[in-house]
Coordinates of C-alpha atoms in Angstrom, one line a residue:
Chain K
M1 CA -54.2 -93.8 -15.8
R2 CA -52.5 -93.0 -12.5
R3 CA -48.9 -93.7 -12.3
E4 CA -46.0 -93.5 -9.8
L5 CA -44.5 -90.2 -9.4
N6 CA -41.0 -90.1 -10.8
L7 CA -39.2 -86.9 -9.6
E8 CA -36.8 -87.3 -12.5
D9 CA -39.8 -86.5 -14.8
M10 CA -40.1 -83.0 -13.3
K11 CA -37.8 -80.4 -14.8
H12 CA -37.3 -77.3 -12.8
G13 CA -35.6 -74.0 -13.7
T14 CA -35.6 -74.6 -17.5
E15 CA -35.5 -71.8 -19.9
L16 CA -39.1 -72.5 -20.8
V17 CA -40.2 -72.4 -17.2
K18 CA -38.2 -69.1 -16.6
R19 CA -39.4 -67.3 -19.7
G20 CA -42.9 -68.7 -19.1
F21 CA -43.0 -67.0 -15.7
A22 CA -42.0 -63.7 -17.3
S23 CA -44.7 -64.2 -19.9
M24 CA -47.4 -64.4 -17.2
Q25 CA -46.4 -60.8 -16.1
K26 CA -47.2 -59.3 -19.5
G27 CA -49.7 -56.5 -19.7
G28 CA -49.1 -55.9 -16.0
V29 CA -47.6 -53.4 -13.6
I30 CA -44.8 -54.4 -11.2
M31 CA -44.5 -52.1 -8.3
D32 CA -41.6 -51.2 -5.9
V33 CA -42.6 -51.7 -2.3
T34 CA -40.6 -51.2 0.9
N35 CA -42.8 -52.9 3.4
A36 CA -45.6 -55.4 3.8
E37 CA -48.2 -52.6 4.0
Q38 CA -47.2 -51.2 0.7
A39 CA -47.1 -54.7 -0.8
A40 CA -50.7 -55.2 0.2
I41 CA -51.8 -51.9 -1.3
A42 CA -50.0 -52.9 -4.6
E43 CA -51.7 -56.3 -4.7
E44 CA -55.1 -54.8 -4.0
A45 CA -54.5 -52.2 -6.8
G46 CA -53.9 -55.0 -9.2
A47 CA -50.1 -55.2 -9.5
V48 CA -49.0 -58.5 -11.1
A49 CA -45.9 -58.6 -8.8
V50 CA -44.1 -56.5 -6.3
M51 CA -40.4 -55.6 -6.1
A52 CA -39.3 -55.7 -2.5
L53 CA -36.6 -53.2 -1.6
E54 CA -35.5 -51.1 1.4
R55 CA -35.4 -47.8 -0.3
V56 CA -37.0 -46.8 -3.6
P57 CA -34.6 -45.4 -6.2
A58 CA -35.5 -41.8 -5.4
D59 CA -34.3 -42.3 -1.8
I60 CA -31.2 -44.2 -2.9
R61 CA -30.4 -41.3 -5.2
A62 CA -31.0 -38.7 -2.5
Q63 CA -29.2 -40.5 0.3
G64 CA -26.2 -41.8 -1.6
G65 CA -23.8 -44.4 -0.2
V66 CA -23.6 -48.1 -1.2
A67 CA -27.0 -49.6 -2.0
R68 CA -27.2 -53.4 -1.4
M69 CA -29.7 -56.2 -1.4
S70 CA -32.5 -55.7 1.1
D71 CA -32.8 -57.2 4.5
P72 CA -34.0 -60.8 4.1
Q73 CA -36.4 -60.3 7.0
M74 CA -38.2 -57.6 5.2
I75 CA -38.3 -59.6 2.0
T76 CA -39.7 -62.7 3.9
K77 CA -42.4 -60.5 5.5
I78 CA -43.5 -59.3 2.1
I79 CA -43.5 -62.9 0.7
E80 CA -45.7 -63.9 3.6
T81 CA -48.1 -61.0 3.0
V82 CA -49.0 -61.2 -0.6
T83 CA -50.0 -64.0 -3.0
I84 CA -48.6 -62.4 -6.2
P85 CA -45.0 -63.0 -7.1
V86 CA -42.3 -61.2 -5.2
M87 CA -39.2 -60.0 -6.9
A88 CA -36.1 -58.4 -5.3
K89 CA -32.9 -56.7 -6.5
V90 CA -29.3 -57.7 -6.3
R91 CA -26.2 -55.8 -7.2
I92 CA -24.8 -56.3 -10.7
G93 CA -22.5 -59.3 -10.5
H94 CA -23.3 -60.2 -6.9
F95 CA -24.1 -63.9 -7.3
V96 CA -24.2 -64.5 -3.5
E97 CA -26.9 -62.0 -3.0
A98 CA -28.8 -63.8 -5.7
Q99 CA -28.2 -67.2 -4.0
V100 CA -29.7 -65.7 -0.8
L101 CA -32.8 -64.4 -2.6
E102 CA -33.3 -67.7 -4.3
S103 CA -33.1 -69.5 -0.9
L104 CA -35.7 -67.1 0.5
G105 CA -38.2 -68.1 -2.2
V106 CA -38.1 -64.9 -4.2
D107 CA -39.8 -65.5 -7.6
M108 CA -37.6 -63.4 -9.8
I109 CA -34.4 -61.5 -9.3
D110 CA -33.7 -58.1 -10.7
E111 CA -29.9 -57.7 -11.3
S112 CA -30.2 -54.0 -11.0
E113 CA -28.2 -50.9 -11.7
V114 CA -30.2 -49.1 -9.0
L115 CA -28.0 -50.9 -6.5
T116 CA -24.3 -50.3 -6.4
P117 CA -22.5 -52.8 -8.7
A118 CA -20.5 -55.5 -7.0
D119 CA -18.4 -56.7 -9.9
P120 CA -16.7 -54.4 -12.4
F121 CA -16.2 -57.1 -15.0
Y122 CA -19.1 -59.5 -14.9
H123 CA -22.8 -59.7 -14.6
I124 CA -24.2 -62.8 -12.9
N125 CA -24.2 -66.1 -14.8
K126 CA -27.9 -66.4 -14.6
R127 CA -28.1 -69.9 -16.0
E128 CA -26.8 -71.3 -12.7
F129 CA -30.0 -70.4 -11.0
T130 CA -33.4 -72.1 -10.8
I131 CA -35.4 -68.8 -10.6
P132 CA -35.5 -66.4 -13.5
F133 CA -33.8 -63.0 -13.7
V134 CA -34.8 -59.6 -15.2
C135 CA -32.0 -57.3 -16.3
G136 CA -31.9 -53.7 -17.5
A137 CA -30.7 -52.6 -20.9
T138 CA -30.1 -49.3 -22.6
N139 CA -29.6 -50.7 -26.1
L140 CA -29.9 -54.0 -28.0
G141 CA -26.3 -55.0 -27.3
E142 CA -26.9 -55.0 -23.5
A143 CA -30.2 -56.8 -23.9
V144 CA -28.6 -59.5 -26.1
R145 CA -25.7 -60.0 -23.6
R146 CA -28.1 -60.3 -20.7
I147 CA -30.2 -62.8 -22.6
A148 CA -27.1 -64.8 -23.6
E149 CA -26.2 -64.9 -19.8
G150 CA -29.7 -66.4 -19.1
S151 CA -31.9 -63.4 -18.4
A152 CA -35.6 -64.4 -18.9
M153 CA -36.8 -60.8 -19.1
I154 CA -35.4 -57.5 -20.2
R155 CA -36.5 -54.0 -19.0
T156 CA -35.3 -50.6 -20.1
K157 CA -33.0 -49.1 -17.5
G158 CA -34.5 -45.6 -18.0
E159 CA -33.2 -43.4 -15.2
A160 CA -34.6 -44.7 -12.0
G161 CA -35.8 -42.4 -9.2
T162 CA -36.3 -39.4 -11.5
G163 CA -40.0 -39.6 -12.3
N164 CA -38.8 -38.6 -15.8
V165 CA -39.7 -41.0 -18.5
I166 CA -37.4 -39.7 -21.2
E167 CA -34.6 -42.3 -20.6
A168 CA -37.0 -45.2 -20.7
V169 CA -38.3 -43.9 -24.0
R170 CA -34.8 -43.5 -25.3
H171 CA -33.8 -47.1 -24.4
H172 CA -37.0 -48.5 -25.8
H173 CA -36.4 -46.6 -29.1
L174 CA -32.8 -47.8 -29.3
I175 CA -33.7 -51.4 -28.7
S176 CA -36.5 -51.4 -31.3
Q177 CA -34.6 -49.4 -33.8
M178 CA -31.7 -51.8 -33.8
T179 CA -34.0 -54.8 -33.8
G180 CA -35.5 -53.6 -37.0
K181 CA -32.1 -53.0 -38.5
L182 CA -31.0 -56.6 -38.1
E183 CA -33.2 -57.6 -41.0
M184 CA -31.3 -55.3 -43.3
L185 CA -27.7 -56.2 -42.5
D186 CA -25.6 -58.2 -44.9
E187 CA -23.7 -61.2 -43.6
E188 CA -20.5 -59.3 -43.0
E189 CA -22.3 -56.5 -41.1
F190 CA -24.1 -59.1 -39.1
E191 CA -20.8 -60.7 -38.1
T192 CA -19.5 -57.3 -37.0
V193 CA -22.5 -56.8 -34.8
I194 CA -21.9 -60.2 -33.2
K195 CA -18.2 -59.3 -32.5
T196 CA -19.1 -55.9 -31.2
Y197 CA -21.8 -57.2 -28.9
A198 CA -19.6 -60.1 -27.6
A199 CA -16.5 -58.0 -27.0
P200 CA -17.4 -56.7 -23.5
F201 CA -17.2 -60.3 -22.3
G202 CA -13.4 -60.0 -22.7
R203 CA -13.1 -56.9 -20.4
L204 CA -11.3 -58.7 -17.6
E205 CA -9.0 -60.5 -19.9
K206 CA -8.2 -57.2 -21.7
T207 CA -7.8 -55.1 -18.6
A208 CA -5.6 -57.7 -16.8
R209 CA -2.9 -57.7 -19.5
E210 CA -3.3 -54.1 -20.7
P211 CA -0.1 -52.8 -19.2
L212 CA 1.8 -55.5 -21.1
W213 CA 0.4 -55.6 -24.5
N214 CA -2.6 -54.3 -26.2
A215 CA -3.7 -57.0 -28.7
P216 CA -7.4 -57.8 -28.8
T217 CA -8.7 -60.8 -26.8
A218 CA -8.2 -64.0 -28.8
Q219 CA -11.3 -65.9 -29.6
T220 CA -9.8 -69.0 -28.0
E221 CA -9.3 -67.1 -24.6
V222 CA -11.6 -68.3 -21.8
V223 CA -13.3 -65.1 -20.7
F224 CA -16.4 -65.9 -18.6
N225 CA -18.2 -68.9 -17.1
G226 CA -15.5 -71.2 -18.6
M227 CA -16.4 -70.2 -22.1
T228 CA -14.1 -68.7 -24.7
L229 CA -14.8 -65.4 -26.4
G230 CA -15.6 -67.4 -29.6
E231 CA -18.1 -69.4 -27.7
W232 CA -19.8 -66.2 -26.4
E233 CA -19.9 -65.0 -29.9
D234 CA -21.8 -68.1 -30.8
E235 CA -24.2 -67.5 -28.0
I236 CA -24.7 -63.9 -29.1
R237 CA -25.2 -65.1 -32.7
D238 CA -28.0 -67.5 -31.6
V239 CA -29.8 -64.8 -29.7
L240 CA -29.5 -62.3 -32.6
L241 CA -30.8 -64.9 -35.1
D242 CA -33.7 -65.5 -32.8
I243 CA -34.4 -61.8 -32.6
K244 CA -34.2 -61.4 -36.3
K245 CA -36.6 -64.3 -36.9
R246 CA -39.2 -63.0 -34.5
G247 CA -38.7 -59.3 -35.2
R248 CA -38.6 -58.7 -31.4
L249 CA -36.7 -59.9 -28.3
P250 CA -37.2 -63.6 -27.5
V251 CA -38.0 -62.6 -23.9
V252 CA -40.6 -60.3 -22.3
N253 CA -39.6 -56.7 -22.6
F254 CA -40.8 -54.2 -19.9
A255 CA -40.4 -50.5 -19.5
A256 CA -38.8 -49.2 -16.3
G257 CA -37.0 -46.2 -14.9
G258 CA -38.9 -42.9 -14.5
I259 CA -42.5 -43.9 -15.1
A260 CA -44.7 -41.7 -12.9
T261 CA -48.1 -41.3 -14.4
P262 CA -50.9 -43.5 -16.0
A263 CA -50.1 -41.6 -19.3
D264 CA -46.4 -42.5 -19.0
A265 CA -47.2 -46.1 -18.5
A266 CA -49.7 -46.2 -21.4
M267 CA -47.2 -44.4 -23.7
M268 CA -44.6 -47.2 -23.1
M269 CA -47.3 -49.8 -23.8
Q270 CA -48.3 -48.0 -27.1
M271 CA -44.7 -48.0 -28.1
G272 CA -44.6 -51.8 -27.7
S273 CA -43.5 -52.5 -24.1
D274 CA -44.9 -55.7 -22.7
G275 CA -45.6 -54.2 -19.3
V276 CA -44.1 -51.6 -16.8
F277 CA -42.2 -51.4 -13.6
V278 CA -43.1 -48.5 -11.5
G279 CA -40.5 -47.7 -8.8
S280 CA -40.6 -44.5 -6.9
G281 CA -43.5 -43.3 -9.0
I282 CA -46.2 -44.8 -6.8
F283 CA -45.1 -44.6 -3.2
K284 CA -43.3 -41.2 -3.7
S285 CA -46.5 -39.6 -4.9
D286 CA -49.1 -37.7 -2.9
D287 CA -51.7 -40.5 -2.7
P288 CA -50.2 -43.9 -3.7
E289 CA -53.4 -46.1 -3.6
P290 CA -55.4 -44.4 -6.3
R291 CA -52.3 -43.8 -8.4
A292 CA -51.4 -47.5 -8.2
K293 CA -54.9 -48.5 -9.3
A294 CA -54.9 -45.8 -12.1
I295 CA -51.6 -47.0 -13.5
V296 CA -52.8 -50.6 -13.6
E297 CA -56.0 -49.6 -15.4
A298 CA -54.1 -47.4 -17.9
V299 CA -51.8 -50.3 -18.8
M300 CA -54.8 -52.5 -19.5
H301 CA -56.5 -49.8 -21.6
Y302 CA -53.3 -48.3 -22.9
D303 CA -54.8 -47.5 -26.3
E304 CA -58.0 -45.8 -25.0
P305 CA -57.3 -42.2 -24.2
E306 CA -60.8 -41.8 -22.7
V307 CA -60.0 -44.4 -20.1
I308 CA -56.6 -42.9 -19.4
A309 CA -58.2 -39.5 -19.0
E310 CA -60.8 -40.9 -16.6
V311 CA -58.3 -42.8 -14.4
S312 CA -55.9 -39.8 -14.3
K313 CA -58.5 -37.5 -12.7
G314 CA -57.7 -36.1 -9.3
L315 CA -54.7 -38.2 -8.5
G316 CA -52.9 -35.4 -6.7
D317 CA -49.3 -34.6 -7.4
A318 CA -47.0 -37.1 -9.1
M319 CA -43.5 -37.4 -7.6
P320 CA -41.6 -34.1 -8.1
G321 CA -39.1 -35.5 -10.6
I322 CA -35.6 -34.5 -11.8
E323 CA -34.4 -33.1 -15.1
I324 CA -31.9 -35.6 -16.5
G325 CA -29.5 -32.8 -17.5
D326 CA -29.2 -31.9 -13.8
I327 CA -27.7 -35.3 -12.9
P328 CA -23.9 -35.4 -13.4
E329 CA -22.9 -38.1 -15.9
G330 CA -21.1 -40.1 -13.2
Q331 CA -24.3 -40.3 -11.1
R332 CA -26.5 -41.7 -13.8
L333 CA -27.7 -45.1 -12.8
Q334 CA -28.1 -46.2 -16.4
K335 CA -24.3 -46.0 -16.9
R336 CA -23.9 -49.0 -14.5
G337 CA -23.4 -52.4 -16.1
W338 CA -22.5 -53.0 -19.7
Chain D
M1 CA -67.1 -71.3 -44.0
D2 CA -66.8 -68.2 -41.9
P3 CA -63.8 -68.3 -39.6
L4 CA -64.5 -69.2 -35.9
R5 CA -64.0 -66.0 -33.9
I6 CA -62.2 -66.9 -30.7
G7 CA -61.6 -64.2 -28.1
V8 CA -58.6 -64.3 -25.7
V9 CA -59.4 -62.1 -22.7
A10 CA -56.5 -59.6 -22.7
I11 CA -56.5 -58.0 -19.3
Q12 CA -53.1 -59.3 -18.6
G13 CA -51.0 -62.4 -19.1
D14 CA -49.8 -64.5 -22.0
V15 CA -52.4 -63.4 -24.6
R16 CA -50.1 -63.3 -27.5
E17 CA -49.0 -67.0 -27.0
H18 CA -52.7 -68.1 -27.0
I19 CA -53.5 -66.2 -30.1
S20 CA -50.5 -67.7 -31.8
A21 CA -51.4 -71.3 -30.6
L22 CA -54.9 -70.8 -31.9
G23 CA -53.4 -69.9 -35.3
R24 CA -51.3 -73.1 -35.3
A25 CA -54.1 -75.3 -34.1
S26 CA -56.4 -73.8 -36.9
E27 CA -53.8 -74.8 -39.5
S28 CA -53.4 -78.3 -38.1
L29 CA -57.2 -78.8 -38.0
G30 CA -57.9 -77.1 -41.3
I31 CA -60.5 -75.0 -39.6
P32 CA -60.3 -71.2 -40.3
V33 CA -60.0 -69.3 -37.0
K34 CA -59.9 -65.6 -36.3
A35 CA -58.3 -65.1 -32.9
V36 CA -58.9 -61.7 -31.3
S37 CA -57.9 -60.1 -28.0
V38 CA -60.8 -58.9 -25.8
R39 CA -60.6 -56.0 -23.3
R40 CA -64.0 -54.4 -23.7
E41 CA -67.5 -55.9 -23.3
R42 CA -68.5 -55.2 -26.8
E43 CA -65.6 -57.2 -28.2
L44 CA -67.3 -60.3 -26.8
D45 CA -70.1 -60.0 -29.3
G46 CA -70.2 -62.8 -31.9
L47 CA -67.5 -64.9 -30.3
S48 CA -67.6 -68.7 -30.8
G49 CA -65.2 -69.3 -27.9
I50 CA -63.4 -67.5 -25.1
I51 CA -60.0 -68.2 -23.6
L52 CA -59.0 -67.0 -20.2
P53 CA -55.2 -67.0 -20.3
G54 CA -52.5 -67.5 -17.8
G55 CA -51.3 -64.5 -15.8
E56 CA -52.0 -63.3 -12.2
S57 CA -55.4 -64.4 -11.2
T58 CA -55.7 -61.6 -8.6
T59 CA -55.0 -58.9 -11.2
I60 CA -57.2 -60.5 -13.9
S61 CA -60.1 -60.9 -11.4
K62 CA -60.0 -57.4 -10.1
L63 CA -60.0 -55.9 -13.6
L64 CA -62.7 -58.2 -14.9
V65 CA -64.9 -56.9 -12.2
R66 CA -63.8 -53.3 -12.5
F67 CA -64.7 -53.2 -16.2
G68 CA -67.8 -55.4 -16.0
L69 CA -66.4 -58.3 -18.1
D70 CA -67.1 -60.9 -15.4
V71 CA -70.9 -60.6 -15.7
A72 CA -70.8 -60.6 -19.5
I73 CA -68.5 -63.7 -19.7
R74 CA -70.6 -65.6 -17.2
R75 CA -73.8 -64.8 -19.2
M76 CA -72.3 -66.0 -22.5
V77 CA -70.8 -69.2 -21.2
R78 CA -74.1 -70.1 -19.5
A79 CA -75.8 -69.5 -22.8
G80 CA -73.5 -72.0 -24.4
T81 CA -70.3 -70.2 -25.6
P82 CA -67.3 -72.5 -24.9
I83 CA -64.6 -71.3 -22.6
M84 CA -61.1 -72.5 -21.8
G85 CA -59.1 -71.3 -18.8
T86 CA -55.4 -72.0 -18.4
C87 CA -53.6 -71.6 -15.0
A88 CA -54.9 -68.2 -13.7
G89 CA -57.9 -68.8 -16.0
A90 CA -58.6 -72.1 -14.4
V91 CA -58.5 -70.4 -11.0
L92 CA -61.2 -68.0 -12.1
L93 CA -63.5 -70.7 -13.6
A94 CA -63.6 -72.5 -10.2
S95 CA -66.6 -72.5 -7.9
R96 CA -64.6 -72.6 -4.7
G97 CA -61.2 -71.2 -3.8
D98 CA -58.6 -71.6 -1.1
E99 CA -57.4 -69.1 1.5
E100 CA -55.3 -67.2 -1.0
V101 CA -58.3 -66.7 -3.2
E102 CA -60.3 -65.5 -0.2
K103 CA -57.6 -63.3 1.3
T104 CA -57.1 -61.4 -1.9
G105 CA -60.8 -60.9 -2.5
T106 CA -60.5 -62.7 -5.9
K107 CA -64.0 -63.0 -7.3
L108 CA -64.4 -66.4 -9.0
L109 CA -66.6 -66.8 -12.0
E110 CA -68.1 -70.0 -10.5
L111 CA -68.5 -71.6 -14.0
M112 CA -67.1 -75.0 -13.2
P113 CA -67.8 -77.5 -10.5
Y114 CA -64.5 -77.7 -8.7
A115 CA -62.4 -76.2 -5.9
V116 CA -59.0 -74.7 -6.6
M117 CA -55.9 -74.1 -4.7
R118 CA -53.5 -71.4 -5.9
N119 CA -49.7 -71.7 -6.1
S120 CA -50.2 -75.3 -4.9
F121 CA -46.7 -76.5 -5.9
G122 CA -45.0 -73.6 -4.1
R123 CA -43.1 -70.6 -5.5
Q124 CA -41.4 -70.0 -8.9
K125 CA -38.4 -72.2 -8.0
D126 CA -40.9 -75.1 -7.8
S127 CA -42.4 -74.4 -11.2
F128 CA -41.6 -77.3 -13.6
E129 CA -42.2 -79.1 -16.9
A130 CA -43.5 -82.7 -17.0
D131 CA -45.3 -85.1 -19.3
L132 CA -49.0 -85.8 -18.7
D133 CA -51.4 -88.4 -19.9
I134 CA -54.6 -86.7 -21.1
V135 CA -57.9 -88.4 -21.8
G136 CA -58.5 -88.2 -25.5
L137 CA -54.9 -87.7 -26.6
D138 CA -53.0 -90.8 -27.7
S139 CA -49.6 -89.8 -26.5
P140 CA -48.3 -87.8 -23.5
F141 CA -48.6 -84.0 -23.5
H142 CA -45.6 -82.0 -22.4
A143 CA -47.0 -79.6 -19.8
V144 CA -45.5 -76.4 -18.3
F145 CA -46.6 -75.7 -14.7
I146 CA -45.8 -72.1 -13.5
R147 CA -46.8 -71.3 -9.9
A148 CA -49.6 -73.6 -10.9
P149 CA -52.9 -74.1 -9.2
L150 CA -54.4 -77.6 -8.5
I151 CA -58.0 -78.7 -8.6
T152 CA -58.5 -80.1 -5.1
D153 CA -62.0 -81.4 -5.5
A154 CA -64.3 -81.8 -8.5
W155 CA -67.9 -82.8 -8.4
G156 CA -71.2 -83.0 -10.4
D157 CA -70.6 -83.4 -14.2
A158 CA -66.9 -82.5 -13.9
E159 CA -64.9 -85.0 -16.1
V160 CA -61.3 -85.3 -15.0
L161 CA -59.1 -85.3 -18.1
A162 CA -55.6 -85.3 -16.5
R163 CA -53.9 -85.8 -13.2
F164 CA -50.4 -85.1 -12.1
R165 CA -49.5 -87.5 -9.3
D166 CA -52.9 -87.9 -7.7
D167 CA -53.9 -84.3 -8.3
I168 CA -56.4 -83.1 -10.9
V169 CA -54.9 -80.7 -13.4
M170 CA -57.4 -80.8 -16.2
V171 CA -61.2 -80.9 -16.1
K172 CA -64.1 -80.6 -18.6
S173 CA -67.7 -79.9 -17.9
E174 CA -70.3 -79.1 -20.5
N175 CA -68.8 -76.3 -22.7
R176 CA -66.0 -75.5 -20.3
L177 CA -62.4 -76.7 -20.1
A178 CA -59.9 -75.9 -17.4
L179 CA -56.2 -76.7 -17.1
S180 CA -53.7 -75.8 -14.4
F181 CA -50.8 -75.8 -16.9
H182 CA -49.9 -73.8 -20.1
P183 CA -50.5 -75.5 -23.5
E184 CA -49.9 -72.1 -25.1
L185 CA -46.2 -72.2 -24.2
T186 CA -45.2 -75.2 -26.2
D187 CA -45.6 -76.1 -29.9
D188 CA -48.1 -78.9 -29.2
T189 CA -51.5 -77.6 -30.4
R190 CA -53.6 -80.6 -29.4
I191 CA -55.3 -79.0 -26.5
H192 CA -56.1 -75.8 -28.5
A193 CA -57.4 -78.2 -31.2
M194 CA -59.6 -80.0 -28.6
F195 CA -61.0 -76.6 -27.6
L196 CA -61.6 -75.4 -31.2
N197 CA -63.6 -78.6 -31.8
M198 CA -65.8 -77.7 -28.9
C199 CA -66.2 -74.2 -30.4
L200 CA -67.0 -75.7 -33.8
N201 CA -69.7 -77.9 -32.4
Y202 CA -71.2 -74.9 -30.6
S203 CA -71.2 -72.6 -33.6
S204 CA -72.6 -75.2 -36.0
Q205 CA -75.6 -75.7 -33.8
P206 CA -78.8 -74.3 -35.3

């Protein structure tokens, strides 16, 4: 039954292969790491993947300035150190940073609001890439737009670097609430949702001619990736119909942004998240190793309070954390992207 | 007939896809199946079959050991309960691993007579879909390989059911089935049906 290999028979970078990769991460914890040493600790603790970045969100927040893709040398070192998948972040819209990460062999790209956005009008056209992307969302509209652009995984934006889970909870609620509502909409309302969700694709078009006249972007106008607004509406319609049929997003949906304790992680899981990203929460805590392990165990046993109690014992202090109200609106990372 | 109780080990990975594939295979075979997720040792009681899903083998291995499921699963399978491992699951069923398995301290269940190599095609950008000829199926099976392992050597009573190029990607021995790809990600339920038939034979034994 052996036969000649025909490379034409192998299909890489398909939606199935991208979404399939994300599916393998389910029920797992993806940890931010800033060097090979931390990556090894994360792997040993049972992380399903690591997110390689130079500064965790808490430090980016504290230090300010423009945050960009990490040094390829650091990313390569982490790739060489661990056997689990390595993810890394690019700025919103920065497709060349994404090309660079793909060439390094990164397994998944996070187009992330934690870094300073590079394009005020567009997110990356993720369908052009062989490797999958994860993108943040604060509500269903954002999630749907990112999926339409080719994202294979969605995560809540939360408010990164705060150690405060409230924004991740908010975004999770908003996404699920609206997902449930799709069922109840009549045809006309459904069409309004499609138009509303697709409208931001016309931002550049609208902004460019704003001083001249203020008519809405025509459906026949090419707005992004060579597609007209009408064509984007069709894409959005397909994604929404798929969500309505499944009663959930068609891609894996993780919680991220402010998760600091095993109980935070388990709460997001009980609410229906498929897994969690922990950014600053681990390596900004007193004692990262046991905390990393405890969060992994709490995610596996998310609905067993006795286990969560057991793993939470004696972990030392979590990261200090920030009250969201103390962050001026303009400095909230979740406001980046659309 | 009481439904066959099949447990999908739910430490991490694509558990939901396996449960749904079991449901579809059950319909196509006309065999009633109750698919459940298993995270505690006691949930293994009374199962007619076990599935070790895809996911990250390092994570699954560490947590199997931490919560004592490895010993229980090994005991049940040696006593006759059928098991199917896909991708990460196939890594864990192996008797011998490669450097990556060694380096990460992944504890293999050593339930099947083969050696495995993790991530043998490369990184995610090298993941792919392709058609496979599989012994026992009369037309090709569309297989999804995601950071997939390969079986580099099989011995003893290992029966090779499929190869990709020259490499082994599906093996059966006794009550055990291992695949380096993901039948749970496509609509084709023939491999789950093959496994359910193994479970049915086992549970109908006196």
